[in-house]
Amino acid sequence: MAACQTEKKEINFPKTDLASAPLIPKPVKTIATHTAFGLDSSTVIYTTTTDPQFEKVGKFLSEKIKGKTGLDLMVNASPDGGTGRLIYINQSDSTALETPESYQLYIKKDSILLNAKTAAGAFRGIQTLRQLIPEKSNDTLTDHPLWVIPSGKIMDSPKYGHRGAMLDVARHFFTLDEVKKYMDALAYYKFNILHLHLSDDQGWRIEIKSWPKLTEVGGATEVGGGEGGFYTQEEYKELVQYAADRHITIIPEIDMPGHTNAASFSYPFLNGNGKKLEAYTGTHVGFSTFDAQKDTVYAFLDDVIGEIAAITPGPYFHIGGDESHSTKKSDYIHFVEKVEKIVQKHGKTMIGWNEIAQAKIAPTSIAQLWNEPHNAIRAAENGSKIILSPAVKVYLDMQYDSLTKLGLHWAAYIPVDESYNWNPETYVEGLPKESILGVEAPLWSETISNSAELEYLAFPRIIGVAELGWSSSENLNWDDYKVRLAQQVPYLKEMNINFYPTKLVDWEKE
Ligand code: TNX
């Protein structure tokens, strides 16, 4: 009883400022009211219960709060008859919520209300809330630890429905745990897409039951001669579920007709370059190709795409299509058009790198720009949507500068400000805004083979890409952003994420 009485006492919060909280991506609109919500052990989380997905979001929040503060908050149950402060995650049909991922967050002294149309929106909203919880409790305001969350309103909505990261697990294999760790950070910054580059010359990384040698032979190699690896279909499903729990969609990519040495080495009838096949563990590109004239190649692809499509709940299948320098142009076009039909037959939307715009692709298919604006424009003129991944801005495998040990620099050296300082809406001259599906940052893995190396190239640049994909153009500002970026250090440390401490940012000292 005594505890309850303490709870009800007014707390004299120090003046807070929600508007200067280090949120990334920066929300569309923030209004500070300069008092606070005190998060403590009596706080309870309630959610809409008609949609079980909302309850899951509540549980996710509770787990994360426990990890950060040690508080063990109940979800949709209350320990003491409901005297504590309340976090309510509410399904709302308000028309002010413009997209499925939009949310509104109202933080008052005694309650936090999060409104969203869908569980995905609620999930994005709780990331904002997580970012608002301070590292340390304030132990002077009350007789027990209290985490002071600045009060006010946040109205937020993503600019793009596609905010992605791509990971190349083919050049070097990454384990389930390594991929999950990356996904945890992506979710924290509101990404909703993880594109997995599952095959290349150096390795084939996903079990195909009807063609077992793909992994037995093609899965056993990687750049530099290491042992490679692959995901069984059960393991891939585990990744898909882990992503779904974070409202992230997995896009599987099987790169073709080039980048196919590992597949052809496993099944030589696929090969179209007429050369003797050997395992490849170097880093050149453009030497391999499927035979675009053989029916058996398309029968094979029907099996491969069918098996992957069956365990991929997301709407997309990525066919690669880049750098097919050993495929005749007419064969390349024929190939892309045939494979598009196979992808569609299995109920998926085709995505391919910008080269696919040379073929007559359906307006529903999507082109991913990496190096050729003219092909992106061509695809857009055809009605296709475009994903922006310009190598000179968001290739995370590009070195920061000439001193960076990991990474490549064929496209550019990309310092942290360079990778943030561009506007997706105007980057490709002549590309209408309406054609842009979103942004995606690829991380190719020729030079990296574990989490620490992956993170060193990805962080902090990937955090900036999160903001480019989510925040409105008016809210993009390097000077403002770099101050918020500096304050990500406690999160990165807590998550044990390695990052490149660029001198362009005045990093928060611990
Ligand atoms: C180009 S970008 C590639 C990849 C390489 C990357 C290295 C693209 C679609 N193809 O095969 O890994 O450069 O930066």
PDB file of C-alpha atoms in Angstrom, residues 71-183:
ATOM      1  CA  LEU A  71      12.542  -3.221 -15.318  1.00  0.00           C
ATOM      2  CA  ASP A  72      10.225  -6.158 -15.910  1.00  0.00           C
ATOM      3  CA  LEU A  73       7.003  -4.575 -17.150  1.00  0.00           C
ATOM      4  CA  MET A  74       3.817  -6.598 -17.494  1.00  0.00           C
ATOM      5  CA  VAL A  75       1.862  -6.547 -20.743  1.00  0.00           C
ATOM      6  CA  ASN A  76      -1.939  -6.500 -20.605  1.00  0.00           C
ATOM      7  CA  ALA A  77      -1.922  -7.377 -16.914  1.00  0.00           C
ATOM      8  CA  SER A  78      -1.231  -5.299 -13.896  1.00  0.00           C
ATOM      9  CA  PRO A  79       0.460  -6.269 -10.654  1.00  0.00           C
ATOM     10  CA  ASP A  80      -1.405  -3.986  -8.274  1.00  0.00           C
ATOM     11  CA  GLY A  81      -4.816  -3.257  -9.697  1.00  0.00           C
ATOM     12  CA  GLY A  82      -3.649  -0.584 -12.102  1.00  0.00           C
ATOM     13  CA  THR A  83      -2.160   2.158  -9.969  1.00  0.00           C
ATOM     14  CA  GLY A  84       1.037   2.494 -11.988  1.00  0.00           C
ATOM     15  CA  ARG A  85       1.709   4.692 -14.976  1.00  0.00           C
ATOM     16  CA  LEU A  86       0.502   3.365 -18.286  1.00  0.00           C
ATOM     17  CA  ILE A  87       1.974   2.863 -21.750  1.00  0.00           C
ATOM     18  CA  TYR A  88      -0.910   2.148 -24.090  1.00  0.00           C
ATOM     19  CA  ILE A  89      -0.310   0.821 -27.619  1.00  0.00           C
ATOM     20  CA  ASN A  90      -3.504   1.417 -29.483  1.00  0.00           C
ATOM     21  CA  GLN A  91      -4.880   0.414 -32.865  1.00  0.00           C
ATOM     22  CA  SER A  92      -6.442   3.548 -34.326  1.00  0.00           C
ATOM     23  CA  ASP A  93      -8.169   4.290 -37.601  1.00  0.00           C
ATOM     24  CA  SER A  94      -7.471   8.022 -37.367  1.00  0.00           C
ATOM     25  CA  THR A  95      -7.117   9.551 -40.826  1.00  0.00           C
ATOM     26  CA  ALA A  96      -4.142  11.506 -39.540  1.00  0.00           C
ATOM     27  CA  LEU A  97      -2.220   8.218 -39.755  1.00  0.00           C
ATOM     28  CA  GLU A  98      -1.280   8.414 -43.418  1.00  0.00           C
ATOM     29  CA  THR A  99       0.491   5.114 -44.000  1.00  0.00           C
ATOM     30  CA  PRO A 100       0.465   1.674 -42.374  1.00  0.00           C
ATOM     31  CA  GLU A 101       3.745   2.599 -40.676  1.00  0.00           C
ATOM     32  CA  SER A 102       2.688   6.026 -39.419  1.00  0.00           C
ATOM     33  CA  TYR A 103       2.274   6.539 -35.689  1.00  0.00           C
ATOM     34  CA  GLN A 104       1.445   9.188 -33.113  1.00  0.00           C
ATOM     35  CA  LEU A 105       3.107   9.248 -29.730  1.00  0.00           C
ATOM     36  CA  TYR A 106       1.608  11.270 -26.867  1.00  0.00           C
ATOM     37  CA  ILE A 107       3.834  11.415 -23.820  1.00  0.00           C
ATOM     38  CA  LYS A 108       2.227  12.876 -20.699  1.00  0.00           C
ATOM     39  CA  LYS A 109       3.076  12.802 -17.006  1.00  0.00           C
ATOM     40  CA  ASP A 110       1.025   9.727 -16.225  1.00  0.00           C
ATOM     41  CA  SER A 111       0.630   7.982 -19.528  1.00  0.00           C
ATOM     42  CA  ILE A 112       2.123   7.321 -22.910  1.00  0.00           C
ATOM     43  CA  LEU A 113      -0.283   6.702 -25.756  1.00  0.00           C
ATOM     44  CA  LEU A 114       0.953   5.252 -29.024  1.00  0.00           C
ATOM     45  CA  ASN A 115      -1.539   5.237 -31.896  1.00  0.00           C
ATOM     46  CA  ALA A 116      -1.023   3.343 -35.140  1.00  0.00           C
ATOM     47  CA  LYS A 117      -3.214   1.819 -37.815  1.00  0.00           C
ATOM     48  CA  THR A 118      -1.235  -1.386 -37.976  1.00  0.00           C
ATOM     49  CA  ALA A 119       1.150  -3.360 -35.801  1.00  0.00           C
ATOM     50  CA  ALA A 120       3.939  -2.290 -38.189  1.00  0.00           C
ATOM     51  CA  GLY A 121       3.194   1.340 -37.322  1.00  0.00           C
ATOM     52  CA  ALA A 122       3.124   0.497 -33.622  1.00  0.00           C
ATOM     53  CA  PHE A 123       6.449  -1.283 -34.033  1.00  0.00           C
ATOM     54  CA  ARG A 124       8.035   1.808 -35.635  1.00  0.00           C
ATOM     55  CA  GLY A 125       6.569   3.895 -32.809  1.00  0.00           C
ATOM     56  CA  ILE A 126       8.089   1.799 -30.041  1.00  0.00           C
ATOM     57  CA  GLN A 127      11.530   2.293 -31.621  1.00  0.00           C
ATOM     58  CA  THR A 128      11.057   6.009 -31.033  1.00  0.00           C
ATOM     59  CA  LEU A 129      10.071   5.296 -27.458  1.00  0.00           C
ATOM     60  CA  ARG A 130      13.129   3.065 -26.944  1.00  0.00           C
ATOM     61  CA  GLN A 131      15.338   5.888 -28.201  1.00  0.00           C
ATOM     62  CA  LEU A 132      13.750   8.247 -25.664  1.00  0.00           C
ATOM     63  CA  ILE A 133      14.526   6.110 -22.617  1.00  0.00           C
ATOM     64  CA  PRO A 134      17.710   7.412 -21.022  1.00  0.00           C
ATOM     65  CA  GLU A 135      20.651   5.087 -20.357  1.00  0.00           C
ATOM     66  CA  LYS A 136      20.650   5.890 -16.660  1.00  0.00           C
ATOM     67  CA  SER A 137      17.854   6.173 -14.153  1.00  0.00           C
ATOM     68  CA  ASN A 138      17.353   9.291 -12.091  1.00  0.00           C
ATOM     69  CA  ASP A 139      17.570   8.169  -8.486  1.00  0.00           C
ATOM     70  CA  THR A 140      17.058  11.538  -6.820  1.00  0.00           C
ATOM     71  CA  LEU A 141      13.506  12.383  -7.882  1.00  0.00           C
ATOM     72  CA  THR A 142      11.836   9.534  -5.994  1.00  0.00           C
ATOM     73  CA  ASP A 143      12.781   6.862  -3.492  1.00  0.00           C
ATOM     74  CA  HIS A 144      13.217   4.367  -6.311  1.00  0.00           C
ATOM     75  CA  PRO A 145      14.872   4.403  -9.767  1.00  0.00           C
ATOM     76  CA  LEU A 146      12.984   6.322 -12.417  1.00  0.00           C
ATOM     77  CA  TRP A 147      13.773   6.778 -16.103  1.00  0.00           C
ATOM     78  CA  VAL A 148      12.745  10.253 -17.215  1.00  0.00           C
ATOM     79  CA  ILE A 149      11.126  10.383 -20.670  1.00  0.00           C
ATOM     80  CA  PRO A 150      10.575  13.912 -22.061  1.00  0.00           C
ATOM     81  CA  SER A 151       6.916  14.757 -22.630  1.00  0.00           C
ATOM     82  CA  GLY A 152       5.200  16.014 -25.764  1.00  0.00           C
ATOM     83  CA  LYS A 153       3.735  14.809 -29.040  1.00  0.00           C
ATOM     84  CA  ILE A 154       5.338  13.141 -32.027  1.00  0.00           C
ATOM     85  CA  MET A 155       3.474  12.770 -35.326  1.00  0.00           C
ATOM     86  CA  ASP A 156       5.498  10.581 -37.624  1.00  0.00           C
ATOM     87  CA  SER A 157       5.270   8.940 -40.999  1.00  0.00           C
ATOM     88  CA  PRO A 158       7.853   7.433 -43.354  1.00  0.00           C
ATOM     89  CA  LYS A 159       8.777   9.112 -46.612  1.00  0.00           C
ATOM     90  CA  TYR A 160       9.241   5.743 -48.342  1.00  0.00           C
ATOM     91  CA  GLY A 161       7.599   2.374 -47.876  1.00  0.00           C
ATOM     92  CA  HIS A 162      10.879   0.688 -48.848  1.00  0.00           C
ATOM     93  CA  ARG A 163      13.811   1.350 -46.513  1.00  0.00           C
ATOM     94  CA  GLY A 164      16.310  -1.388 -47.022  1.00  0.00           C
ATOM     95  CA  ALA A 165      19.689  -2.855 -46.334  1.00  0.00           C
ATOM     96  CA  MET A 166      21.284  -5.516 -48.509  1.00  0.00           C
ATOM     97  CA  LEU A 167      23.753  -8.039 -47.178  1.00  0.00           C
ATOM     98  CA  ASP A 168      25.971 -10.121 -49.457  1.00  0.00           C
ATOM     99  CA  VAL A 169      26.191 -13.519 -47.750  1.00  0.00           C
ATOM    100  CA  ALA A 170      27.650 -15.065 -50.915  1.00  0.00           C
ATOM    101  CA  ARG A 171      31.182 -13.626 -51.133  1.00  0.00           C
ATOM    102  CA  HIS A 172      31.570 -14.497 -47.465  1.00  0.00           C
ATOM    103  CA  PHE A 173      29.022 -16.455 -45.509  1.00  0.00           C
ATOM    104  CA  PHE A 174      27.388 -14.874 -42.455  1.00  0.00           C
ATOM    105  CA  THR A 175      25.791 -17.034 -39.752  1.00  0.00           C
ATOM    106  CA  LEU A 176      22.187 -16.761 -38.565  1.00  0.00           C
ATOM    107  CA  ASP A 177      23.328 -14.977 -35.418  1.00  0.00           C
ATOM    108  CA  GLU A 178      25.344 -12.457 -37.417  1.00  0.00           C
ATOM    109  CA  VAL A 179      22.401 -11.704 -39.692  1.00  0.00           C
ATOM    110  CA  LYS A 180      20.040 -11.433 -36.723  1.00  0.00           C
ATOM    111  CA  LYS A 181      22.361  -9.015 -34.949  1.00  0.00           C
ATOM    112  CA  TYR A 182      22.379  -6.777 -38.026  1.00  0.00           C
ATOM    113  CA  MET A 183      18.573  -7.000 -38.182  1.00  0.00           C
TER     114      MET A 183
END
